mmCIF file of C-alpha atoms in Angstrom:
data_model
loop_
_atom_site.group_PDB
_atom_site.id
_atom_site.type_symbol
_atom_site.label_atom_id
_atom_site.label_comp_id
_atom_site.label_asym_id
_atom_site.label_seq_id
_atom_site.Cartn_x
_atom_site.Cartn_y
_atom_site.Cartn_z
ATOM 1 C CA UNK A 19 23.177 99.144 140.204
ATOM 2 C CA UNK A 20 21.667 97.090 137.721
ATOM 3 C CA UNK A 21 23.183 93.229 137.065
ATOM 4 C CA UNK A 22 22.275 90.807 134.711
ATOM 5 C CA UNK A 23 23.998 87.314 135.732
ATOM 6 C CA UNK A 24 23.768 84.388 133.192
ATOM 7 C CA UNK A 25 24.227 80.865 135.014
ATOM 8 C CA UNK A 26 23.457 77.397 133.348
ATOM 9 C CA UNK A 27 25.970 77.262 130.951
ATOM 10 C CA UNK A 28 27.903 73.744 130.064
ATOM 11 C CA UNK A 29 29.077 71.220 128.141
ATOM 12 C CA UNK A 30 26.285 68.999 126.615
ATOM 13 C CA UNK A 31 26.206 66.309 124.267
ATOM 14 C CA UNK A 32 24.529 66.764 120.678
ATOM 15 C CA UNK A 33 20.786 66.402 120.887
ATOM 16 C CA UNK A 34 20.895 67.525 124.478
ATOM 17 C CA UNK A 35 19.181 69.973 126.549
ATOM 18 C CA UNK A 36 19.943 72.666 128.545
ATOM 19 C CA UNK A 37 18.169 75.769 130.617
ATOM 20 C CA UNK A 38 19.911 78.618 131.290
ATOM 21 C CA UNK A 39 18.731 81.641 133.401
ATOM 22 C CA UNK A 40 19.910 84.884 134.237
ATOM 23 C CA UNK A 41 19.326 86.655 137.575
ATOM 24 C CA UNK A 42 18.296 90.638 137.152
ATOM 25 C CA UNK A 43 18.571 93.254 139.732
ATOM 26 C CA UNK A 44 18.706 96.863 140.234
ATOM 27 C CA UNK A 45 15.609 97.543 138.160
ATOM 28 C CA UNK A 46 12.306 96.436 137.992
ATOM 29 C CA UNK A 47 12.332 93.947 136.034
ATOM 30 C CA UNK A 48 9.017 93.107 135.513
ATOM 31 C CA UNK A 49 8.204 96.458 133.364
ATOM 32 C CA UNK A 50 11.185 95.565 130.688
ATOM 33 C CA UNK A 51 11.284 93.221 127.593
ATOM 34 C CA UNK A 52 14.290 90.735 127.427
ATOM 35 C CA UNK A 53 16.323 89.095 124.919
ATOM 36 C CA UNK A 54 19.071 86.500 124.903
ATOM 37 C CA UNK A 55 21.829 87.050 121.938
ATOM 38 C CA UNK A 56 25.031 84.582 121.273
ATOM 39 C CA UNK A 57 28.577 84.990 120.332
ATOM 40 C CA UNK A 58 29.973 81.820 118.738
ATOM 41 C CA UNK A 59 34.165 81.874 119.643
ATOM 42 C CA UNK A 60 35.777 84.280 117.196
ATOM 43 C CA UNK A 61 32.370 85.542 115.039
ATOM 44 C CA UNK A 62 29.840 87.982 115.738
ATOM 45 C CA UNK A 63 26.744 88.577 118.024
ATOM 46 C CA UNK A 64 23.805 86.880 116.857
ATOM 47 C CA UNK A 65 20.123 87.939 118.409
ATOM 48 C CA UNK A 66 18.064 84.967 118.927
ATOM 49 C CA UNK A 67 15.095 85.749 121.523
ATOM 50 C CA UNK A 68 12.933 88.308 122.473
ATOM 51 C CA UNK A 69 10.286 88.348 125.063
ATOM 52 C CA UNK A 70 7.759 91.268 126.353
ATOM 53 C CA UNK A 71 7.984 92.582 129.926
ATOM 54 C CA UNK A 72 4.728 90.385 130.687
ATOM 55 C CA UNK A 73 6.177 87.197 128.752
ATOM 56 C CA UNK A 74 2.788 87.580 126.612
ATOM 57 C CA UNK A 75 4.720 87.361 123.388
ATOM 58 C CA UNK A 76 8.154 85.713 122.312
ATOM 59 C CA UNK A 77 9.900 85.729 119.258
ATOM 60 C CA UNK A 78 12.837 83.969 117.405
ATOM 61 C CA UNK A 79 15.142 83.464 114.899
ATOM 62 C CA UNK A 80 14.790 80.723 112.332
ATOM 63 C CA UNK A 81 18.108 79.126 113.702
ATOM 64 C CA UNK A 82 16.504 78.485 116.974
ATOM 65 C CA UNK A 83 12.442 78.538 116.101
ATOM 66 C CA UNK A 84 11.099 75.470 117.450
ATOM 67 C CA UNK A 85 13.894 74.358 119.747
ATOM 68 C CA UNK A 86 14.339 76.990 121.918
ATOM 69 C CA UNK A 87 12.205 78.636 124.376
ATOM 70 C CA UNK A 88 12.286 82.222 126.244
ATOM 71 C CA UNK A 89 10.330 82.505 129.531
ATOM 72 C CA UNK A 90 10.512 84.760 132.329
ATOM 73 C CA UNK A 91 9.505 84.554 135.914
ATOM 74 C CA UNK A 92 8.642 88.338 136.898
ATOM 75 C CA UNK A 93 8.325 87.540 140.627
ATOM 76 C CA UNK A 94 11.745 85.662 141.063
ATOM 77 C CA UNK A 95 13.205 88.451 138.471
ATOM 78 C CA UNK A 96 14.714 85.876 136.359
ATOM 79 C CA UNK A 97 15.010 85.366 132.403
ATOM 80 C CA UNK A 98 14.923 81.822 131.170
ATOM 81 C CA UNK A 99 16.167 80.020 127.669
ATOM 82 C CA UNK A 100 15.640 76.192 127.283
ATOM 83 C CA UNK A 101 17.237 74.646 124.524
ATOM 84 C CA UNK A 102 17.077 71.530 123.627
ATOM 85 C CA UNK A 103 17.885 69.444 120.439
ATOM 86 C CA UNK A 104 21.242 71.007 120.521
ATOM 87 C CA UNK A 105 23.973 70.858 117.717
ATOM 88 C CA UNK A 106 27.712 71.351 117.757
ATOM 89 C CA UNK A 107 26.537 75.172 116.023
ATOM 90 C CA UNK A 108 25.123 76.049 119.090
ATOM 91 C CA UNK A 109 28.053 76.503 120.980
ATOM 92 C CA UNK A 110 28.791 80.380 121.750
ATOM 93 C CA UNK A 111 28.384 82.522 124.990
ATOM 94 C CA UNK A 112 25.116 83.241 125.721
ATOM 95 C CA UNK A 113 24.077 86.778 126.480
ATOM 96 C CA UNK A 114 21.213 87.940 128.818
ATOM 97 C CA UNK A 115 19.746 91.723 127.380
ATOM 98 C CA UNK A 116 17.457 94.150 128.529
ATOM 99 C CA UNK A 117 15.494 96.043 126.645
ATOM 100 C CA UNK A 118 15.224 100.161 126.900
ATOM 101 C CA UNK A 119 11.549 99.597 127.253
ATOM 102 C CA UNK A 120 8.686 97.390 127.771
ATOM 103 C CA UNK A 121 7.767 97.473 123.762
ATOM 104 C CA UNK A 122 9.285 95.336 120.590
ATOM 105 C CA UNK A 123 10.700 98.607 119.258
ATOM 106 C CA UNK A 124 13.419 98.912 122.006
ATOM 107 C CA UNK A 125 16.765 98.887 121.916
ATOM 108 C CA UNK A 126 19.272 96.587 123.821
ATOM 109 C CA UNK A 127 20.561 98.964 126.749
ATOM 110 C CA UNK A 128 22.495 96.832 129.335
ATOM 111 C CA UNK A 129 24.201 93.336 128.783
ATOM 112 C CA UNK A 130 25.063 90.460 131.392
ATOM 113 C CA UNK A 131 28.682 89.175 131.148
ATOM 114 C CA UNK A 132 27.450 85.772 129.330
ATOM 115 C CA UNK A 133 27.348 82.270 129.693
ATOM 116 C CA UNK A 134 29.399 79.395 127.528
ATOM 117 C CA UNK A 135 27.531 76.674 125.906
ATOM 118 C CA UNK A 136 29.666 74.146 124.553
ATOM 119 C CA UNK A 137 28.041 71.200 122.536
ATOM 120 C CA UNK A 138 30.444 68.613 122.092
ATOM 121 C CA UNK A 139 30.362 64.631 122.485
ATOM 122 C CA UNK B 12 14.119 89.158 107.718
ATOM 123 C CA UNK B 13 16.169 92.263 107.607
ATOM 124 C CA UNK B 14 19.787 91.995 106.822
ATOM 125 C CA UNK B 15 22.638 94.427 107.857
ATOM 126 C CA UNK B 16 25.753 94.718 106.151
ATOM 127 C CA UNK B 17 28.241 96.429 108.192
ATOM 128 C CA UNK B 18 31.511 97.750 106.318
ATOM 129 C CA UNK B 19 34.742 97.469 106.048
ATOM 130 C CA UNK B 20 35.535 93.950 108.349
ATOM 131 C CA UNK B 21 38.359 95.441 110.269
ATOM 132 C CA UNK B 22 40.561 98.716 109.956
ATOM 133 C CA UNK B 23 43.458 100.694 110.877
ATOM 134 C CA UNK B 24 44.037 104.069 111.370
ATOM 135 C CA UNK B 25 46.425 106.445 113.828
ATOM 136 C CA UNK B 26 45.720 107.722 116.989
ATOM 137 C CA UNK B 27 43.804 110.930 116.322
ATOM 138 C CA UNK B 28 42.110 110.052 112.823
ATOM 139 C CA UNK B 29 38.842 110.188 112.289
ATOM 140 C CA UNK B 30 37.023 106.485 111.744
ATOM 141 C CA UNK B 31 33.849 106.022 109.859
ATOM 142 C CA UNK B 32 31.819 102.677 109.800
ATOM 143 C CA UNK B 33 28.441 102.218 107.497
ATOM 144 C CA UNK B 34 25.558 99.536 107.897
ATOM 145 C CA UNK B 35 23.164 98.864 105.255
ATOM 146 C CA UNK B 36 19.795 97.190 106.064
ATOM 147 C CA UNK B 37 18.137 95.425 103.271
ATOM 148 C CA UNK B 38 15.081 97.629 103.006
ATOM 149 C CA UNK B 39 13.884 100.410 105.487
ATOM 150 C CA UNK B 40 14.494 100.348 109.447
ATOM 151 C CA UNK B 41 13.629 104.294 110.113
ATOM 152 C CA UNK B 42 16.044 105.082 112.214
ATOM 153 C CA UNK B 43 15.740 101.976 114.585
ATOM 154 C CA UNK B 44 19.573 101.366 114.867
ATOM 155 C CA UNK B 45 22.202 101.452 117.940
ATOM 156 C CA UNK B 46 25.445 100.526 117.815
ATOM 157 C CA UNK B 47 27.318 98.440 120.203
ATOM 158 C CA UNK B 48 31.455 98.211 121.087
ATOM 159 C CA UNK B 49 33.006 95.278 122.575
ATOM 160 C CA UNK B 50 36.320 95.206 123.728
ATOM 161 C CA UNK B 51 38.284 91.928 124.139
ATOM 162 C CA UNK B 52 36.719 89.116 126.663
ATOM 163 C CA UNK B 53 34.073 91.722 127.720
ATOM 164 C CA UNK B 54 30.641 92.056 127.071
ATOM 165 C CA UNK B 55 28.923 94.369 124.427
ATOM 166 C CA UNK B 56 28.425 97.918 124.779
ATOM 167 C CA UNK B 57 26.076 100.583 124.028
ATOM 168 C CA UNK B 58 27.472 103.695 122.210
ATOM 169 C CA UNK B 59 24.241 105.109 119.981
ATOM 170 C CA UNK B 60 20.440 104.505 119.672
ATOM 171 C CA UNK B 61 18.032 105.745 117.256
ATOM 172 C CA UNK B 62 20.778 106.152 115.230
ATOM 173 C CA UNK B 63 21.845 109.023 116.442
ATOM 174 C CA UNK B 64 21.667 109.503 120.180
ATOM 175 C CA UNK B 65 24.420 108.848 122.472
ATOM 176 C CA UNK B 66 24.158 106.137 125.371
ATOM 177 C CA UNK B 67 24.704 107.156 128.614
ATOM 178 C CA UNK B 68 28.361 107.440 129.287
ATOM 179 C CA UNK B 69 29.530 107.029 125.686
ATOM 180 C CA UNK B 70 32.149 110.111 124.948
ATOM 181 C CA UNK B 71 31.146 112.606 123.147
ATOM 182 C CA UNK B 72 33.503 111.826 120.359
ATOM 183 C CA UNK B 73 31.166 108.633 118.979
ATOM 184 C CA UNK B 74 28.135 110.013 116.849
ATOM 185 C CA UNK B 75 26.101 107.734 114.196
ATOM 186 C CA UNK B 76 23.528 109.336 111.899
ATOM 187 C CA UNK B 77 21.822 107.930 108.607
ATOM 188 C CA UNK B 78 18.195 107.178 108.049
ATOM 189 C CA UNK B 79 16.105 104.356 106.032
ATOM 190 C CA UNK B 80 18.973 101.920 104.836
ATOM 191 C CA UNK B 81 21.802 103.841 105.115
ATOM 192 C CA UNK B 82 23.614 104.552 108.383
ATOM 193 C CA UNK B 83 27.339 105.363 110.015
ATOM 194 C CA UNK B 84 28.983 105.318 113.267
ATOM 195 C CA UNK B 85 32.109 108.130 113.392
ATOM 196 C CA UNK B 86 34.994 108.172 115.624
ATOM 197 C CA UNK B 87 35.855 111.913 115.770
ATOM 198 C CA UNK B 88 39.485 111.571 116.819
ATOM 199 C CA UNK B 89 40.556 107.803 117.528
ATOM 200 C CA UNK B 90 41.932 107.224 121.066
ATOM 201 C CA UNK B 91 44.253 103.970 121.984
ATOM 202 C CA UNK B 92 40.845 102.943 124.356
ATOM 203 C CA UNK B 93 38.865 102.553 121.154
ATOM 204 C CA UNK B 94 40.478 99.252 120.057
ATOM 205 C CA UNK B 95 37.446 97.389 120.160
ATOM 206 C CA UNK B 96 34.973 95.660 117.739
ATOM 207 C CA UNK B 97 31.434 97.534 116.619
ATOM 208 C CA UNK B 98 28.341 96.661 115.702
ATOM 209 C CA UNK B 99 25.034 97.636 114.100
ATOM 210 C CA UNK B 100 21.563 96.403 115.355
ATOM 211 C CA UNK B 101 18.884 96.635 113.675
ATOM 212 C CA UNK B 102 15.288 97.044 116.260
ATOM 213 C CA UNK B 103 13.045 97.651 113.630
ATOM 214 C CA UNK B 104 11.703 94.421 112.871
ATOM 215 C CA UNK B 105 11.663 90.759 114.049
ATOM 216 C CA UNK B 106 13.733 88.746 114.027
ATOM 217 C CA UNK B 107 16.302 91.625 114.652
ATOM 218 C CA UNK B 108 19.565 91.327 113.657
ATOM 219 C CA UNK B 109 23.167 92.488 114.130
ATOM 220 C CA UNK B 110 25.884 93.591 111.532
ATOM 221 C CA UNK B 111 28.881 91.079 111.033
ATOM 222 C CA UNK B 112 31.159 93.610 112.965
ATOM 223 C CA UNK B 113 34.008 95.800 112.371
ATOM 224 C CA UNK B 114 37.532 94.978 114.271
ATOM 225 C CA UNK B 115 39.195 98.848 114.740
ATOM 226 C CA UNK B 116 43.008 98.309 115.450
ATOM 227 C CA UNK B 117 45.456 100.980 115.866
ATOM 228 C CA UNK B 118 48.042 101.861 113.306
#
């Protein structure tokens, strides 16, 4: 059965830093692009990062570009996101997402249950 | 970057009605759209891809068509299990990008 389990989330001062991962199973991981998306409390989703199945390319949204990275370790079957130079905007549950395929023209097909951020001082 | 705008923000209807929600991108996706529901504390869900094909598991009474810019997700006959908030995604193009959401509520 496939799981996607977020871990790293936290309360963090402004300007801090903070990895989270998410553990995958039940697939093969390795042959499937990623993304992480974030819910603030009470708005919508918002897509921030996409990576390919090989971690050769990543992609952002303006919002994050430049202080947040994707990265994926296909032999422990884990997604990354490292944020750092975080602001009190930031704070939402993040979402691990797989892709439908290994290609940027995929579809989100499975979600993990999320992780809260919370960027307060 | 591609914007959606997903209409109305919320609604109401009865038990049995049928429910229609549009999404507008701000210049041509094809048909690279799903739609996601997401109940209450719980993570999104897949309902459509391609804009037209059903996930796996969705019931049969969820369908979405439209093409280009234009697109809608229909609830055939609203059941009390369909309280939920929907969105668009667009796949088309990076950055992608979601809808704002519509919040269905029973009459």
């Amino acid at each position: 059965q496939l799981q996607l389990v977020e871990s790293g989330g936290g309360v963090v001062q402004p300007g801090g830093s903070l990895r989270l991962s998410c553990g995958a199973s039940g697939f093969s991981f390795r042959n499937y692009a990623m993304h992480w998306v974030r819910q603030a409390p009470g708005k919508g989703l918002e897509w921030l990062a996409f990576i390919r199945h090989d971690g050769s390319h990543e992609y952002y949204v303006d919002s994050v570009k430049g202080r947040f990275t994707i990265s994926r370790d296909n032999a422990k079957n884990t997604l990354f996101l490292q944020m750092t130079s975080l602001r009190a905007e930031d704070t939402a549950l993040y979402y691990c997402a797989k892709d439908k395929t290994f290609r940027i023209k995929g579809y989100i097909d499975s979600w993990g249950q999320g992780t809260l951020v919370t960027v307060s001082a | 970057d591609i914007q959606m705008t997903q209409t109305p923000s919320s609604l109401s209807a009865s038990v049995g009605d049928r429910v229609t929600i549009t999404c507008q991108a701000s210049q041509d996706i094809t048909n690279y759209l799903s739609w996601y529901q997401q109940k209450p504390g719980k993570a999104p869900k897949l309902l459509i891809y391609d804009a037209s094909d059903l996930g796996t598991g969705a019931p049969s009474r969820f369908s979405g068509g439209g093409s280009g810019t234009h697109f809608t997700f229909t609830i055939s006959s609203l059941q009390p299990e369909d309280i939920a908030t929907y969105y668009c995604h667009q796949y088309d193009n990076l950055p992608f990008s979601f809808g704002q959401g519509t919040k269905v509520e029973i009459k």
